[in-house]
PDB file of C-alpha atoms in Angstrom:
ATOM      1  CA  MET R   1      32.803 -31.847  12.230  1.00 79.00           C
ATOM      2  CA  GLN R   2      29.241 -32.525  13.321  1.00 82.00           C
ATOM      3  CA  LYS R   3      26.824 -34.029  10.793  1.00 86.00           C
ATOM      4  CA  ALA R   4      23.591 -32.165  10.118  1.00 88.00           C
ATOM      5  CA  GLU R   5      20.419 -33.880  11.213  1.00 94.00           C
ATOM      6  CA  THR R   6      18.444 -35.352   8.352  1.00 94.00           C
ATOM      7  CA  ARG R   7      14.998 -36.742   7.751  1.00 94.00           C
ATOM      8  CA  VAL R   8      13.854 -39.090   5.007  1.00 94.00           C
ATOM      9  CA  LEU R   9      11.084 -37.804   2.753  1.00 94.00           C
ATOM     10  CA  THR R  10       9.312 -40.072   0.311  1.00 94.00           C
ATOM     11  CA  ALA R  11       7.199 -39.296  -2.712  1.00 95.00           C
ATOM     12  CA  HIS R  12       5.539 -41.311  -5.428  1.00 97.00           C
ATOM     13  CA  VAL R  13       6.570 -39.946  -8.808  1.00 97.00           C
ATOM     14  CA  PRO R  14       5.758 -41.079 -12.329  1.00 98.00           C
ATOM     15  CA  VAL R  15       8.146 -43.721 -13.660  1.00 98.00           C
ATOM     16  CA  SER R  16       9.198 -41.423 -16.507  1.00 98.00           C
ATOM     17  CA  LEU R  17      10.300 -38.750 -14.011  1.00 97.00           C
ATOM     18  CA  ALA R  18      12.186 -41.301 -11.896  1.00 97.00           C
ATOM     19  CA  GLU R  19      13.972 -42.533 -15.025  1.00 98.00           C
ATOM     20  CA  LYS R  20      14.997 -38.966 -15.896  1.00 97.00           C
ATOM     21  CA  VAL R  21      16.367 -38.489 -12.381  1.00 97.00           C
ATOM     22  CA  ASP R  22      18.298 -41.738 -12.696  1.00 97.00           C
ATOM     23  CA  ARG R  23      19.782 -40.633 -16.044  1.00 97.00           C
ATOM     24  CA  LEU R  24      20.774 -37.260 -14.618  1.00 97.00           C
ATOM     25  CA  ALA R  25      22.318 -38.885 -11.552  1.00 97.00           C
ATOM     26  CA  LYS R  26      24.356 -41.249 -13.703  1.00 98.00           C
ATOM     27  CA  ARG R  27      25.520 -38.459 -16.017  1.00 98.00           C
ATOM     28  CA  ALA R  28      26.472 -36.239 -13.054  1.00 97.00           C
ATOM     29  CA  GLU R  29      28.072 -39.177 -11.255  1.00 98.00           C
ATOM     30  CA  ARG R  30      25.906 -38.399  -8.235  1.00 98.00           C
ATOM     31  CA  SER R  31      23.363 -40.373  -6.273  1.00 97.00           C
ATOM     32  CA  ARG R  32      19.630 -40.165  -6.900  1.00 96.00           C
ATOM     33  CA  GLY R  33      19.317 -38.733  -3.375  1.00 95.00           C
ATOM     34  CA  TRP R  34      21.787 -35.956  -4.201  1.00 97.00           C
ATOM     35  CA  ILE R  35      19.821 -35.036  -7.333  1.00 97.00           C
ATOM     36  CA  MET R  36      16.553 -35.025  -5.385  1.00 96.00           C
ATOM     37  CA  LYS R  37      18.061 -32.877  -2.623  1.00 96.00           C
ATOM     38  CA  GLN R  38      19.332 -30.368  -5.213  1.00 97.00           C
ATOM     39  CA  ALA R  39      15.947 -30.236  -6.939  1.00 97.00           C
ATOM     40  CA  LEU R  40      14.017 -29.837  -3.698  1.00 97.00           C
ATOM     41  CA  SER R  41      16.402 -27.140  -2.459  1.00 98.00           C
ATOM     42  CA  ALA R  42      15.981 -25.191  -5.698  1.00 98.00           C
ATOM     43  CA  TRP R  43      12.187 -25.475  -5.540  1.00 98.00           C
ATOM     44  CA  VAL R  44      12.062 -24.346  -1.902  1.00 98.00           C
ATOM     45  CA  ALA R  45      14.310 -21.350  -2.701  1.00 98.00           C
ATOM     46  CA  GLN R  46      12.065 -20.441  -5.643  1.00 98.00           C
ATOM     47  CA  GLU R  47       8.927 -20.620  -3.491  1.00 98.00           C
ATOM     48  CA  GLU R  48      10.533 -18.557  -0.729  1.00 98.00           C
ATOM     49  CA  GLU R  49      11.493 -15.885  -3.275  1.00 98.00           C
ATOM     50  CA  HIS R  50       7.952 -15.935  -4.679  1.00 98.00           C
ATOM     51  CA  ASP R  51       6.611 -15.436  -1.156  1.00 98.00           C
ATOM     52  CA  ARG R  52       9.029 -12.567  -0.515  1.00 98.00           C
ATOM     53  CA  LEU R  53       8.095 -10.812  -3.747  1.00 98.00           C
ATOM     54  CA  THR R  54       4.386 -11.266  -3.033  1.00 98.00           C
ATOM     55  CA  HIS R  55       4.730  -9.691   0.420  1.00 98.00           C
ATOM     56  CA  GLU R  56       6.816  -6.877  -1.082  1.00 98.00           C
ATOM     57  CA  ALA R  57       4.129  -6.230  -3.694  1.00 97.00           C
ATOM     58  CA  LEU R  58       1.361  -6.230  -1.075  1.00 97.00           C
ATOM     59  CA  THR R  59       3.351  -3.712   0.970  1.00 98.00           C
ATOM     60  CA  ASP R  60       3.544  -1.498  -2.130  1.00 97.00           C
ATOM     61  CA  VAL R  61      -0.214  -1.805  -2.626  1.00 96.00           C
ATOM     62  CA  ASP R  62      -0.857  -0.920   1.017  1.00 97.00           C
ATOM     63  CA  ALA R  63       1.380   2.157   0.607  1.00 97.00           C
ATOM     64  CA  ASN R  64      -0.467   3.078  -2.616  1.00 96.00           C
ATOM     65  CA  ARG R  65       2.722   2.633  -4.677  1.00 96.00           C
ATOM     66  CA  VAL R  66       0.874   1.309  -7.695  1.00 95.00           C
ATOM     67  CA  ILE R  67       0.532   2.147 -11.364  1.00 94.00           C
ATOM     68  CA  ASP R  68      -2.897   2.596 -12.888  1.00 93.00           C
ATOM     69  CA  ASN R  69      -3.886  -0.112 -15.384  1.00 95.00           C
ATOM     70  CA  GLN R  70      -4.616   2.495 -18.067  1.00 96.00           C
ATOM     71  CA  ALA R  71      -1.084   3.887 -17.709  1.00 95.00           C
ATOM     72  CA  VAL R  72       0.358   0.391 -18.141  1.00 95.00           C
ATOM     73  CA  GLU R  73      -1.790  -0.214 -21.241  1.00 95.00           C
ATOM     74  CA  ALA R  74      -0.742   3.125 -22.731  1.00 93.00           C
ATOM     75  CA  TRP R  75       2.907   2.281 -22.100  1.00 93.00           C
ATOM     76  CA  ALA R  76       2.495  -1.190 -23.653  1.00 95.00           C
ATOM     77  CA  ASP R  77       0.765   0.309 -26.696  1.00 93.00           C
ATOM     78  CA  SER R  78       3.682   2.723 -27.149  1.00 92.00           C
ATOM     79  CA  LEU R  79       6.279  -0.019 -27.378  1.00 94.00           C
ATOM     80  CA  GLY R  80       7.834  -0.277 -30.800  1.00 87.00           C
ATOM     81  CA  LYS R  81       6.479   3.095 -31.907  1.00 85.00           C
ATOM     82  CA  ALA R  82       8.770   5.943 -32.901  1.00 78.00           C
ATOM     83  CA  LEU R  83       9.216   8.708 -30.351  1.00 73.00           C
ATOM     84  CA  PRO R  84       7.870  12.127 -31.384  1.00 67.00           C
TER      85      PRO R  84
END
């Protein structure tokens, strides 16, 4: 099995954050590097999803698939009110 190529990334973080990472690593019986890789992977996935949703929304705007602000406000105002 071939190992994936890796690259070392460094970052200066507040001591309190580093201590939290250390506590989590100890509790999970994992290395600090493993915790950092998990956290970075989750953040990258979140940002990629945010990007995807933004592009999807802009496509909707370009195609005029939008809802008028007044319609949204009227809907919000109707929440919690009894239906006629």
